[in-house]
Short mmCIF file of C-alpha atoms in Angstrom, two decimals:
data_model
loop_
_atom_site.label_atom_id
_atom_site.label_comp_id
_atom_site.label_asym_id
_atom_site.label_seq_id
_atom_site.Cartn_x
_atom_site.Cartn_y
_atom_site.Cartn_z
CA UNK L 1 -74.06 -108.41 48.32
CA UNK L 2 -71.14 -110.24 47.19
CA UNK L 3 -69.28 -113.05 47.15
CA UNK L 4 -66.67 -113.50 49.79
CA UNK L 5 -63.61 -111.57 48.87
CA UNK L 6 -61.85 -113.97 51.15
CA UNK L 7 -62.37 -117.48 52.64
CA UNK L 8 -61.95 -116.61 56.21
CA UNK L 9 -59.87 -119.18 58.77
CA UNK L 10 -61.33 -119.70 62.46
CA UNK L 11 -61.20 -115.96 63.39
CA UNK L 12 -59.02 -115.26 66.68
CA UNK L 13 -61.75 -113.21 68.17
CA UNK L 14 -64.79 -115.62 67.66
CA UNK L 15 -67.48 -114.59 69.72
CA UNK L 16 -67.03 -113.73 73.04
CA UNK L 17 -68.69 -114.49 76.42
CA UNK L 18 -71.40 -112.13 75.54
CA UNK L 19 -74.21 -114.57 75.02
CA UNK L 20 -77.22 -114.21 76.99
CA UNK L 21 -78.48 -117.53 76.69
CA UNK L 22 -74.84 -118.92 77.77
CA UNK L 23 -74.09 -120.90 74.71
CA UNK L 24 -70.83 -122.10 74.24
CA UNK L 25 -68.63 -122.68 71.06
CA UNK L 26 -69.74 -126.14 71.20
CA UNK L 27 -73.31 -125.32 71.14
CA UNK L 28 -73.04 -123.56 67.62
CA UNK L 29 -73.06 -126.19 64.89
CA UNK L 30 -76.48 -127.28 66.25
CA UNK L 31 -77.73 -123.88 65.75
CA UNK L 32 -75.72 -123.43 62.43
CA UNK L 33 -79.00 -124.48 60.35
CA UNK L 34 -81.19 -121.61 61.94
CA UNK L 35 -78.57 -119.28 62.00
CA UNK L 36 -78.07 -119.70 58.08
CA UNK L 37 -81.96 -119.59 57.30
CA UNK L 38 -82.15 -116.30 59.18
CA UNK L 39 -79.45 -114.69 57.61
CA UNK L 40 -80.39 -116.24 53.95
CA UNK L 41 -84.02 -114.76 54.83
CA UNK L 42 -82.51 -111.37 54.95
CA UNK L 43 -79.94 -111.88 51.67
CA UNK L 44 -83.09 -113.02 49.84
CA UNK L 45 -85.47 -109.97 50.31
CA UNK L 46 -83.01 -107.06 50.49
CA UNK L 47 -81.99 -107.30 46.75
CA UNK L 48 -85.50 -107.84 45.58
CA UNK L 49 -86.03 -104.24 47.73
CA UNK L 50 -83.73 -102.76 45.15
CA UNK L 51 -84.07 -104.42 41.38
CA UNK L 52 -88.16 -105.22 42.28
CA UNK L 53 -89.02 -101.47 43.05
CA UNK L 54 -87.82 -100.20 39.90
CA UNK L 55 -90.49 -101.96 38.23
CA UNK L 56 -93.20 -99.76 40.26
CA UNK L 57 -91.76 -96.57 39.73
CA UNK L 58 -94.52 -95.78 36.92
CA UNK L 59 -96.91 -96.75 39.46
CA UNK L 60 -96.14 -94.69 42.35
CA UNK L 61 -95.58 -91.47 40.01
CA UNK L 62 -99.43 -92.27 38.58
CA UNK L 63 -100.76 -92.57 42.28
CA UNK L 64 -98.83 -89.83 44.16
CA UNK L 65 -98.80 -87.11 41.46
CA UNK L 66 -94.71 -87.43 41.51
CA UNK L 67 -92.10 -87.41 38.65
CA UNK L 68 -88.41 -86.88 37.81
CA UNK L 69 -86.07 -86.83 40.38
CA UNK L 70 -88.33 -87.15 43.50
CA UNK L 71 -89.59 -90.55 41.66
CA UNK L 72 -86.37 -91.71 40.92
CA UNK L 73 -85.44 -91.50 44.84
CA UNK L 74 -87.61 -93.82 45.48
CA UNK L 75 -84.96 -96.35 43.97
CA UNK L 76 -81.49 -94.24 44.29
CA UNK L 77 -82.02 -93.29 48.17
CA UNK L 78 -82.58 -97.20 49.16
CA UNK L 79 -79.44 -97.58 47.74
CA UNK L 80 -77.45 -94.75 48.74
CA UNK L 81 -78.30 -95.18 52.11
CA UNK L 82 -77.50 -99.39 52.03
CA UNK L 83 -73.92 -98.21 50.42
CA UNK L 84 -73.00 -95.37 52.68
CA UNK L 85 -73.82 -97.25 55.77
CA UNK L 86 -72.67 -100.56 55.24
CA UNK L 87 -69.04 -100.11 57.24
CA UNK L 88 -70.55 -97.72 59.76
CA UNK L 89 -73.00 -100.83 60.48
CA UNK L 90 -70.39 -103.17 60.39
CA UNK L 91 -68.06 -101.37 62.79
CA UNK L 92 -70.66 -101.44 65.31
CA UNK L 93 -71.03 -104.98 65.02
CA UNK L 94 -68.07 -105.39 65.94
CA UNK L 95 -68.13 -103.12 69.01
CA UNK L 96 -71.87 -103.35 70.28
CA UNK L 97 -72.58 -107.01 68.62
CA UNK L 98 -73.36 -108.23 65.41
CA UNK L 99 -76.77 -109.92 66.35
CA UNK L 100 -77.81 -106.73 67.79
CA UNK L 101 -76.78 -104.55 65.05
CA UNK L 102 -78.73 -107.18 62.74
CA UNK L 103 -81.58 -106.72 64.94
CA UNK L 104 -81.54 -103.13 64.99
CA UNK L 105 -81.08 -103.45 60.60
CA UNK L 106 -84.36 -105.25 60.82
CA UNK L 107 -86.02 -103.36 62.81
CA UNK L 108 -85.11 -100.20 61.03
CA UNK L 109 -86.14 -102.04 57.53
CA UNK L 110 -89.49 -102.97 58.64
CA UNK L 111 -89.86 -99.35 59.97
CA UNK L 112 -89.25 -98.18 56.71
CA UNK L 113 -91.09 -100.80 54.51
CA UNK L 114 -94.11 -100.25 56.33
CA UNK L 115 -93.60 -96.31 56.14
CA UNK L 116 -93.47 -96.53 52.62
CA UNK L 117 -96.82 -99.07 52.43
CA UNK L 118 -98.55 -96.40 53.98
CA UNK L 119 -96.75 -92.92 52.36
CA UNK L 120 -99.20 -90.40 51.10
CA UNK L 121 -96.60 -88.44 49.47
CA UNK L 122 -93.55 -88.68 47.35
CA UNK L 123 -91.25 -87.18 50.01
CA UNK L 124 -92.61 -89.56 53.07
CA UNK L 125 -91.70 -92.02 50.57
CA UNK L 126 -88.44 -91.05 49.61
CA UNK L 127 -87.95 -90.61 53.70
CA UNK L 128 -89.29 -94.18 54.19
CA UNK L 129 -87.09 -95.68 51.26
CA UNK L 130 -84.16 -94.37 52.40
CA UNK L 131 -84.85 -95.28 56.45
CA UNK L 132 -85.30 -98.80 54.58
CA UNK L 133 -81.74 -98.45 52.89
CA UNK L 134 -80.13 -97.74 56.50
CA UNK L 135 -81.73 -101.09 58.17
CA UNK L 136 -80.31 -102.93 54.93
CA UNK L 137 -76.97 -101.78 55.97
CA UNK L 138 -77.35 -103.13 59.28
CA UNK L 139 -78.82 -106.55 58.22
CA UNK L 140 -76.51 -106.96 55.32
CA UNK L 141 -73.42 -106.28 57.55
CA UNK L 142 -74.47 -108.12 60.54
CA UNK L 143 -75.81 -110.87 58.86
CA UNK L 144 -72.23 -111.55 56.97
CA UNK L 145 -70.26 -110.71 60.09
CA UNK L 146 -72.31 -113.87 61.94
CA UNK L 147 -72.06 -116.08 59.35
CA UNK L 148 -68.11 -115.51 59.78
CA UNK L 149 -68.54 -116.09 63.79
CA UNK L 150 -70.46 -119.11 63.40
CA UNK L 151 -69.12 -121.16 61.01
CA UNK L 152 -65.56 -122.26 60.34
CA UNK L 153 -63.82 -124.35 57.94
CA UNK L 154 -65.75 -125.79 54.93
CA UNK L 155 -68.88 -125.23 56.77
CA UNK L 156 -68.04 -121.06 56.46
CA UNK L 157 -67.39 -121.86 52.21
CA UNK L 158 -70.47 -123.10 52.13
CA UNK L 159 -72.34 -120.69 54.09
CA UNK L 160 -71.12 -118.17 51.87
CA UNK L 161 -72.14 -119.67 48.80
CA UNK L 162 -75.58 -120.34 49.95
CA UNK L 163 -75.53 -116.39 51.42
CA UNK L 164 -74.27 -115.46 47.52
CA UNK L 165 -76.47 -117.87 45.81
CA UNK L 166 -79.03 -116.08 47.29
CA UNK L 167 -78.57 -113.14 47.32
CA UNK L 168 -78.35 -113.64 43.32
CA UNK L 169 -82.21 -115.53 43.41
CA UNK L 170 -83.16 -112.15 45.28
CA UNK L 171 -81.82 -110.18 42.34
CA UNK L 172 -82.92 -112.29 39.58
CA UNK L 173 -86.47 -112.99 40.60
CA UNK L 174 -86.99 -109.04 42.38
CA UNK L 175 -88.72 -107.52 39.33
CA UNK L 176 -90.75 -110.20 37.99
CA UNK L 177 -92.12 -111.18 41.58
CA UNK L 178 -92.99 -107.22 42.07
CA UNK L 179 -94.28 -106.96 39.07
CA UNK L 180 -96.65 -109.57 39.93
CA UNK L 181 -97.88 -107.68 43.43
CA UNK L 182 -98.05 -104.50 41.73
CA UNK L 183 -100.43 -105.87 39.10
CA UNK L 184 -102.66 -107.67 41.41
CA UNK L 185 -102.14 -105.79 44.77
CA UNK L 186 -100.64 -102.34 43.72
CA UNK L 187 -97.10 -101.29 44.47
CA UNK L 188 -98.15 -100.75 48.22
CA UNK L 189 -98.48 -104.17 48.44
CA UNK L 190 -94.35 -104.79 47.50
CA UNK L 191 -93.56 -102.54 50.64
CA UNK L 192 -96.03 -104.33 52.57
CA UNK L 193 -94.44 -107.78 51.51
CA UNK L 194 -91.03 -106.44 52.28
CA UNK L 195 -92.32 -105.12 55.71
CA UNK L 196 -93.84 -108.38 56.85
CA UNK L 197 -90.40 -110.51 55.85
CA UNK L 198 -88.88 -107.73 58.09
CA UNK L 199 -91.04 -109.02 60.99
CA UNK L 200 -90.21 -112.75 60.37
CA UNK L 201 -85.78 -111.46 60.35
CA UNK L 202 -86.70 -109.48 63.67
CA UNK L 203 -88.08 -112.71 65.17
CA UNK L 204 -85.36 -115.07 63.82
CA UNK L 205 -82.98 -112.70 65.71
CA UNK L 206 -83.84 -114.67 69.13
CA UNK L 207 -82.01 -117.58 67.35
CA UNK L 208 -78.47 -116.27 66.82
CA UNK L 209 -75.76 -116.50 68.63
CA UNK L 210 -74.49 -112.84 70.00
CA UNK L 211 -70.79 -111.96 69.17
CA UNK L 212 -68.57 -109.23 69.02
CA UNK L 213 -65.08 -107.90 68.21
CA UNK L 214 -62.54 -109.16 71.23
CA UNK L 215 -60.44 -106.10 70.70
CA UNK L 216 -62.59 -102.84 70.88
CA UNK L 217 -62.60 -101.28 67.62
CA UNK L 218 -62.43 -97.71 66.78
CA UNK L 219 -64.96 -96.13 64.45
CA UNK L 220 -63.71 -92.95 62.44
CA UNK L 221 -66.30 -90.69 63.26
CA UNK L 222 -65.21 -87.93 61.50
CA UNK L 223 -64.38 -89.90 58.31
CA UNK L 224 -67.99 -91.26 58.38
CA UNK L 225 -69.85 -88.08 58.74
CA UNK L 226 -68.09 -86.00 56.38
CA UNK L 227 -68.16 -89.09 53.68
CA UNK L 228 -72.22 -89.38 54.24
CA UNK L 229 -72.59 -86.13 54.12
CA UNK L 230 -70.27 -85.20 51.01
CA UNK L 231 -71.89 -87.99 48.91
CA UNK L 232 -75.54 -86.87 50.04
CA UNK L 233 -74.78 -83.42 49.37
CA UNK L 234 -73.23 -84.51 45.55
CA UNK L 235 -76.32 -86.75 44.97
CA UNK L 236 -79.05 -84.44 45.60
CA UNK L 237 -77.42 -81.80 43.39
CA UNK L 238 -77.38 -84.49 40.67
CA UNK L 239 -80.91 -85.31 41.17
CA UNK L 240 -82.26 -81.61 41.25
CA UNK L 241 -80.01 -80.53 38.37
CA UNK L 242 -82.13 -81.33 35.58
CA UNK L 243 -85.02 -80.07 37.14
CA UNK L 244 -83.95 -76.84 38.90
CA UNK L 245 -81.28 -76.09 36.26
CA UNK L 246 -78.10 -77.24 36.51
CA UNK L 247 -76.43 -73.56 36.68
CA UNK L 248 -79.52 -72.74 39.83
CA UNK L 249 -78.31 -72.08 43.58
CA UNK L 250 -80.24 -75.24 44.31
CA UNK L 251 -77.86 -77.38 42.40
CA UNK L 252 -74.79 -75.34 42.69
CA UNK L 253 -74.90 -74.82 46.51
CA UNK L 254 -75.36 -78.60 48.11
CA UNK L 255 -72.88 -79.60 44.80
CA UNK L 256 -70.05 -77.54 45.63
CA UNK L 257 -70.81 -78.00 49.18
CA UNK L 258 -70.69 -81.64 48.77
CA UNK L 259 -67.11 -81.83 46.82
CA UNK L 260 -65.97 -79.54 49.89
CA UNK L 261 -67.28 -81.85 52.27
CA UNK L 262 -65.88 -84.84 50.33
CA UNK L 263 -62.17 -83.15 50.30
CA UNK L 264 -62.31 -83.05 53.82
CA UNK L 265 -63.21 -86.60 53.73
CA UNK L 266 -59.91 -87.14 52.29
CA UNK L 267 -57.44 -85.20 54.09
CA UNK L 268 -59.38 -86.47 57.47
CA UNK L 269 -58.73 -89.83 55.98
CA UNK L 270 -55.22 -89.50 55.15
CA UNK L 271 -54.71 -88.06 59.28
CA UNK L 272 -56.51 -90.96 60.74
CA UNK L 273 -55.35 -93.62 62.41
CA UNK L 274 -58.07 -95.62 62.00
CA UNK L 275 -59.45 -94.29 58.69
CA UNK L 276 -62.68 -95.69 57.12
CA UNK L 277 -61.11 -95.86 54.13
CA UNK L 278 -57.50 -96.30 53.95
CA UNK L 279 -56.72 -93.97 50.94
CA UNK L 280 -53.22 -95.37 50.65
CA UNK L 281 -54.32 -98.25 49.14
CA UNK L 282 -54.83 -96.22 45.87
CA UNK L 283 -51.24 -96.49 45.64
CA UNK L 284 -51.12 -99.85 44.76
CA UNK L 285 -51.62 -99.84 40.66
CA UNK L 286 -53.43 -103.34 40.34
CA UNK L 287 -55.76 -102.69 43.11
CA UNK L 288 -56.52 -99.57 42.20
CA UNK L 289 -57.25 -101.24 38.39
CA UNK L 290 -59.34 -103.54 40.22
CA UNK L 291 -61.05 -100.87 42.00
CA UNK L 292 -61.75 -99.29 38.50
CA UNK L 293 -63.07 -102.55 37.30
CA UNK L 294 -65.92 -103.01 40.21
CA UNK L 295 -66.78 -98.85 39.29
CA UNK L 296 -67.14 -99.71 35.41
CA UNK L 297 -69.25 -103.06 35.60
CA UNK L 298 -71.34 -101.09 38.02
CA UNK L 299 -71.79 -98.35 35.49
CA UNK L 300 -72.75 -100.72 32.57
CA UNK L 301 -74.89 -102.55 34.45
CA UNK L 302 -76.66 -100.08 37.04
CA UNK L 303 -78.15 -97.32 35.31
CA UNK L 304 -79.73 -99.85 32.65
CA UNK L 305 -81.37 -101.91 35.82
CA UNK L 306 -83.11 -99.06 37.60
CA UNK L 307 -84.25 -97.11 34.42
CA UNK L 308 -84.73 -99.50 31.82
CA UNK L 309 -88.27 -101.09 33.31
CA UNK L 310 -89.99 -97.39 33.18
CA UNK L 311 -89.37 -97.22 29.77
CA UNK L 312 -90.69 -100.52 28.81
CA UNK L 313 -94.32 -99.28 30.62
CA UNK L 314 -94.05 -95.85 29.04
CA UNK L 315 -93.15 -96.01 26.13
CA UNK L 316 -94.09 -99.94 25.27
CA UNK L 317 -97.17 -100.07 27.04
CA UNK L 318 -96.02 -103.36 28.90
CA UNK L 319 -97.99 -103.84 32.17
CA UNK L 320 -95.43 -104.07 35.72
CA UNK L 321 -95.31 -107.82 35.61
CA UNK L 322 -94.69 -107.89 31.85
CA UNK L 323 -91.78 -105.77 32.61
CA UNK L 324 -90.51 -107.53 35.10
CA UNK L 325 -90.11 -110.42 33.14
CA UNK L 326 -88.17 -108.76 30.31
CA UNK L 327 -85.56 -107.98 32.74
CA UNK L 328 -85.07 -111.69 33.72
CA UNK L 329 -83.28 -111.54 30.64
CA UNK L 330 -80.85 -109.20 32.34
CA UNK L 331 -80.44 -110.38 35.71
CA UNK L 332 -80.50 -114.41 35.71
CA UNK L 333 -76.91 -114.29 33.54
CA UNK L 334 -75.71 -112.45 37.01
CA UNK L 335 -77.08 -114.88 39.10
CA UNK L 336 -75.87 -118.25 36.76
CA UNK L 337 -72.42 -117.01 35.42
CA UNK L 338 -70.03 -115.97 38.29
CA UNK L 339 -68.87 -119.70 38.69
CA UNK L 340 -68.05 -119.63 34.91
CA UNK L 341 -65.92 -116.58 35.85
CA UNK L 342 -63.97 -118.58 38.32
CA UNK L 343 -63.95 -121.98 36.09
CA UNK L 344 -62.28 -119.91 33.50
CA UNK L 345 -59.41 -118.18 35.26
CA UNK L 346 -59.19 -121.89 37.19
CA UNK L 347 -58.32 -123.15 33.39
CA UNK L 348 -55.44 -120.34 32.94
CA UNK L 349 -57.37 -117.71 31.36
CA UNK L 350 -55.38 -114.35 32.69
CA UNK L 351 -58.19 -112.31 35.23
CA UNK L 352 -57.04 -108.87 33.60
CA UNK L 353 -57.99 -110.59 30.03
CA UNK L 354 -61.14 -112.24 31.27
CA UNK L 355 -62.31 -108.71 33.15
CA UNK L 356 -61.53 -106.51 30.03
CA UNK L 357 -63.42 -108.79 27.62
CA UNK L 358 -66.48 -108.76 30.00
CA UNK L 359 -66.14 -104.62 30.34
CA UNK L 360 -66.17 -104.34 26.44
CA UNK L 361 -69.03 -107.24 26.32
CA UNK L 362 -70.97 -104.44 28.51
CA UNK L 363 -70.24 -101.60 26.35
CA UNK L 364 -71.24 -103.52 23.19
CA UNK L 365 -74.56 -104.70 25.25
CA UNK L 366 -75.24 -100.97 26.06
CA UNK L 367 -74.51 -99.80 22.73
CA UNK L 368 -76.67 -102.32 21.13
CA UNK L 369 -79.30 -101.45 23.59
CA UNK L 370 -80.23 -98.74 21.34
CA UNK L 371 -82.27 -100.70 19.27
CA UNK L 372 -84.86 -99.70 21.89
CA UNK L 373 -88.18 -98.18 20.27
CA UNK L 374 -91.91 -98.08 21.22
CA UNK L 375 -93.02 -101.26 20.40
CA UNK L 376 -89.95 -103.31 20.31
CA UNK L 377 -90.62 -107.12 21.84
CA UNK L 378 -89.03 -109.19 24.11
CA UNK L 379 -87.17 -111.04 21.23
CA UNK L 380 -85.51 -107.92 19.97
CA UNK L 381 -84.27 -106.79 23.80
CA UNK L 382 -82.77 -110.49 24.18
CA UNK L 383 -79.36 -110.02 22.86
CA UNK L 384 -78.30 -107.07 24.45
CA UNK L 385 -79.79 -107.66 27.82
CA UNK L 386 -78.42 -111.06 27.94
CA UNK L 387 -75.29 -109.47 27.11
CA UNK L 388 -75.13 -106.83 29.26
CA UNK L 389 -76.01 -109.23 32.64
CA UNK L 390 -74.08 -111.94 31.65
CA UNK L 391 -70.91 -109.15 31.20
CA UNK L 392 -71.68 -108.72 35.05
CA UNK L 393 -72.02 -112.10 36.27
CA UNK L 394 -68.66 -113.11 34.53
CA UNK L 395 -66.72 -110.76 36.33
CA UNK L 396 -68.67 -110.99 39.77
CA UNK L 397 -66.47 -112.44 42.05
CA UNK L 398 -63.48 -112.57 39.73
CA UNK L 399 -62.61 -108.66 40.24
CA UNK L 400 -63.24 -109.19 44.60
CA UNK L 401 -60.79 -112.04 44.74
CA UNK L 402 -58.46 -110.61 42.65
CA UNK L 403 -58.22 -107.36 44.00
CA UNK L 404 -57.47 -109.48 47.48
CA UNK L 405 -54.68 -111.06 45.89
CA UNK L 406 -53.33 -107.51 45.13
CA UNK L 407 -52.66 -106.75 48.37
CA UNK L 408 -51.08 -107.92 51.80
CA UNK L 409 -52.85 -110.22 53.83
CA UNK L 410 -53.09 -107.54 56.94
CA UNK L 411 -54.52 -104.82 54.86
CA UNK L 412 -57.64 -107.16 53.13
CA UNK L 413 -60.39 -105.95 55.78
CA UNK L 414 -59.59 -102.74 54.98
CA UNK L 415 -59.17 -103.22 51.08
CA UNK L 416 -62.98 -105.52 51.18
CA UNK L 417 -64.36 -102.46 52.52
CA UNK L 418 -63.21 -99.87 50.25
CA UNK L 419 -63.57 -101.93 47.17
CA UNK L 420 -67.56 -102.38 48.32
CA UNK L 421 -68.07 -98.97 49.71
CA UNK L 422 -66.54 -96.97 46.35
CA UNK L 423 -68.53 -100.02 44.25
CA UNK L 424 -71.70 -99.00 45.62
CA UNK L 425 -71.51 -95.01 46.16
CA UNK L 426 -70.69 -95.63 41.95
CA UNK L 427 -73.92 -97.30 41.20
CA UNK L 428 -75.71 -94.69 43.33
CA UNK L 429 -74.32 -91.89 41.18
CA UNK L 430 -74.60 -93.83 37.88
CA UNK L 431 -78.40 -94.55 38.65
CA UNK L 432 -79.01 -90.82 39.60
CA UNK L 433 -76.91 -89.32 36.71
CA UNK L 434 -78.87 -91.49 34.08
CA UNK L 435 -82.11 -90.51 35.39
CA UNK L 436 -81.10 -86.68 35.44
CA UNK L 437 -79.15 -87.33 31.91
CA UNK L 438 -82.85 -88.49 30.64
CA UNK L 439 -84.71 -85.31 32.13
CA UNK L 440 -81.92 -83.21 30.42
CA UNK L 441 -82.09 -84.45 27.10
CA UNK L 442 -85.66 -84.46 27.20
CA UNK L 443 -86.19 -80.82 28.26
CA UNK L 444 -83.92 -80.05 25.42
CA UNK L 445 -86.29 -81.75 23.27
CA UNK L 446 -89.79 -80.81 24.29
CA UNK L 447 -88.95 -77.09 26.08
CA UNK L 448 -90.50 -78.22 29.42
CA UNK L 449 -88.66 -79.53 32.35
CA UNK L 450 -91.73 -80.61 34.33
CA UNK L 451 -93.31 -82.65 31.11
CA UNK L 452 -89.75 -83.98 30.53
CA UNK L 453 -89.20 -84.98 34.25
CA UNK L 454 -93.17 -87.31 33.87
CA UNK L 455 -91.76 -88.71 30.62
CA UNK L 456 -88.52 -89.84 32.46
CA UNK L 457 -90.29 -91.77 34.62
CA UNK L 458 -92.74 -93.28 32.45
CA UNK L 459 -95.77 -91.27 32.51
CA UNK L 460 -96.93 -91.17 28.84
CA UNK L 461 -100.17 -90.25 27.81
CA UNK L 462 -102.03 -91.79 24.91
CA UNK L 463 -102.51 -91.19 21.01
CA UNK L 464 -100.24 -88.96 18.99
CA UNK L 465 -98.69 -86.65 21.73
CA UNK L 466 -98.06 -89.87 23.58
CA UNK L 467 -96.55 -91.53 20.49
CA UNK L 468 -94.06 -88.12 20.04
CA UNK L 469 -93.10 -88.26 23.78
CA UNK L 470 -92.27 -91.74 23.33
CA UNK L 471 -90.09 -91.28 20.41
CA UNK L 472 -88.60 -88.17 22.50
CA UNK L 473 -87.66 -90.92 25.26
CA UNK L 474 -86.39 -93.02 23.23
CA UNK L 475 -84.12 -90.48 21.60
CA UNK L 476 -82.74 -89.47 24.95
CA UNK L 477 -82.27 -93.41 25.99
CA UNK L 478 -80.00 -93.91 22.98
CA UNK L 479 -77.93 -90.80 23.98
CA UNK L 480 -77.50 -91.99 27.32
CA UNK L 481 -77.01 -95.62 26.18
CA UNK L 482 -73.87 -94.42 23.95
CA UNK L 483 -72.49 -92.32 26.48
CA UNK L 484 -72.28 -95.05 28.87
CA UNK L 485 -70.81 -97.73 26.41
CA UNK L 486 -67.75 -95.08 25.42
CA UNK L 487 -67.65 -94.37 28.85
CA UNK L 488 -66.97 -98.08 29.85
CA UNK L 489 -65.04 -98.78 26.70
CA UNK L 490 -62.62 -96.30 28.02
CA UNK L 491 -62.46 -97.18 31.18
CA UNK L 492 -61.92 -100.88 30.20
CA UNK L 493 -58.55 -99.96 28.52
CA UNK L 494 -57.64 -98.31 31.64
CA UNK L 495 -58.21 -101.16 33.49
CA UNK L 496 -56.11 -103.67 31.14
CA UNK L 497 -53.36 -101.10 31.64
CA UNK L 498 -53.43 -100.88 35.17
CA UNK L 499 -53.71 -104.52 35.50
CA UNK L 500 -50.29 -105.40 33.36
CA UNK L 501 -48.25 -107.64 35.29
CA UNK L 502 -45.53 -106.60 37.76
CA UNK L 503 -42.49 -108.85 37.98
CA UNK L 504 -43.05 -112.65 39.19
CA UNK L 505 -46.54 -113.10 40.35
CA UNK L 506 -46.80 -115.32 43.45
CA UNK L 507 -48.87 -118.54 42.16
CA UNK L 508 -52.47 -118.29 43.04
CA UNK L 509 -55.38 -120.93 41.88
CA UNK L 510 -58.70 -120.02 41.02
CA UNK L 511 -59.93 -116.83 40.34
CA UNK L 512 -61.68 -117.12 43.61
CA UNK L 513 -58.77 -117.86 45.81
CA UNK L 514 -56.96 -115.09 48.05
CA UNK L 515 -53.99 -115.03 50.26
CA UNK L 516 -54.58 -116.04 54.07
CA UNK L 517 -55.61 -112.91 56.21
CA UNK L 518 -54.47 -112.64 59.53
CA UNK L 519 -56.30 -113.45 62.57
CA UNK L 520 -58.62 -111.02 63.60
CA UNK L 521 -59.62 -109.85 60.31
CA UNK L 522 -62.24 -112.57 59.12
CA UNK L 523 -65.37 -110.96 60.26
CA UNK L 524 -64.43 -107.54 58.70
CA UNK L 525 -64.20 -109.06 55.44
CA UNK L 526 -67.55 -111.01 55.82
CA UNK L 527 -69.16 -107.71 56.69
CA UNK L 528 -67.55 -105.86 54.62
CA UNK L 529 -66.98 -108.23 51.01
CA UNK L 530 -69.57 -110.82 51.89
CA UNK L 531 -72.23 -107.99 52.58
CA UNK L 532 -71.81 -105.34 49.80
CA UNK L 533 -74.67 -103.95 47.98
CA UNK L 534 -77.37 -104.88 46.08
CA UNK L 535 -76.27 -105.16 42.64
CA UNK L 536 -73.44 -107.69 43.99
CA UNK L 537 -75.70 -110.02 44.75
CA UNK L 538 -74.44 -113.27 43.62
CA UNK L 539 -70.67 -113.29 43.94
CA UNK L 540 -70.37 -116.48 45.87
#
């Protein structure tokens, strides 16, 4: 869920006469407050569903007898589904109605949350979380488009700013709020609360005004099917690799199959008149640079966010609530620093320099986090976590705005869609690879893949055996963190090179400003850029 990469003007295809209540445009301002409240509620709870669930993983594993990749899917499955279905949900909103898609997304989200609260096995919980992610995609894509078609001018800017701030709050407080719930009522209560809020979202949709695109959009069905299928197969292979063996048929078959399907996706997109992702955008060097910057920022932040709570509870013996409080060190900067990044660019700092410096901060923070050891206190984690979170916060929004500045206005909607889809997919893959790498390293150290899976997800016994396993987990963490630091450093150098100036640049103000898009693209921008992924929560 990101800040709008573009501040839209009134849309040429603003709500058509599809309002069952017969409301007119003149009635919309009076209902704007209710509309904003309903949408903001969704953008508060959805990022909590990602960041908050991470602290519950050890308790879930203990209760359901799960570990390893199956347990990690509780987090990665939600995130992958939300990221993969975002563009699909947005297109469906344009075609069938944005309120309808928002309502359907809320229904699916609620059903998935309730199913998760009562899931008797890890497989059913994983399925429920994937369903919840699909519903979240509908709420996010529909919500962003609803704001774009309800508000105009300065009111629209304020609405998107409120949306981004609310999302940032959800991301920041998610681990702490979920930690208190898990400690007090159990992990099932966390999903129960998400389900209860989902019911409020469903009820609130009756206060929204329906709208859809005036021109009937075309959905790239082959591209959508190939992208989701290919990415899901690759994700499955990654999550199974550590425990099934990277050379096993259980990994090689879906992995190779996924790569083949993704190759087919590239061919389909190149030939499509209305592609899901316009790959010709990659020919623009500067846009490719901003795309790489967005992906790199997610790599430096996502793996830590998804996996550190399990270490804190398993190796350090913190309660779920205590682990959630520690995570505030990383999440609060993501909420409070995006505006600072914009101001620095406004005052003359080249965006290229700011983003490269922030990525190097992220790399340094990950390397610094290798100070992890059993028994480390909050003071020892303060520096690296604040640095990682600050790096993410400083580039939040600047990357989006500058990416939109780098392409022509008529391609802004497709560019925003590519930026957020690729960024979200990268974050999901990072989370999965981080967990699989931990299990692989632990198996090499411990000689037992099942024990490695339990340890990686925070299931450690007490006594001398627990101390030995905690040290092994720490060693694995340190290796993974150093690899991430190295990758982010190399990527930062590539970003700096790709973003070198090209001739005379048009004057732009504010790292947050973008060129004006032509009429008809605003709702698409809203659903693809303002409603991105849970880790991009504070970009407004």
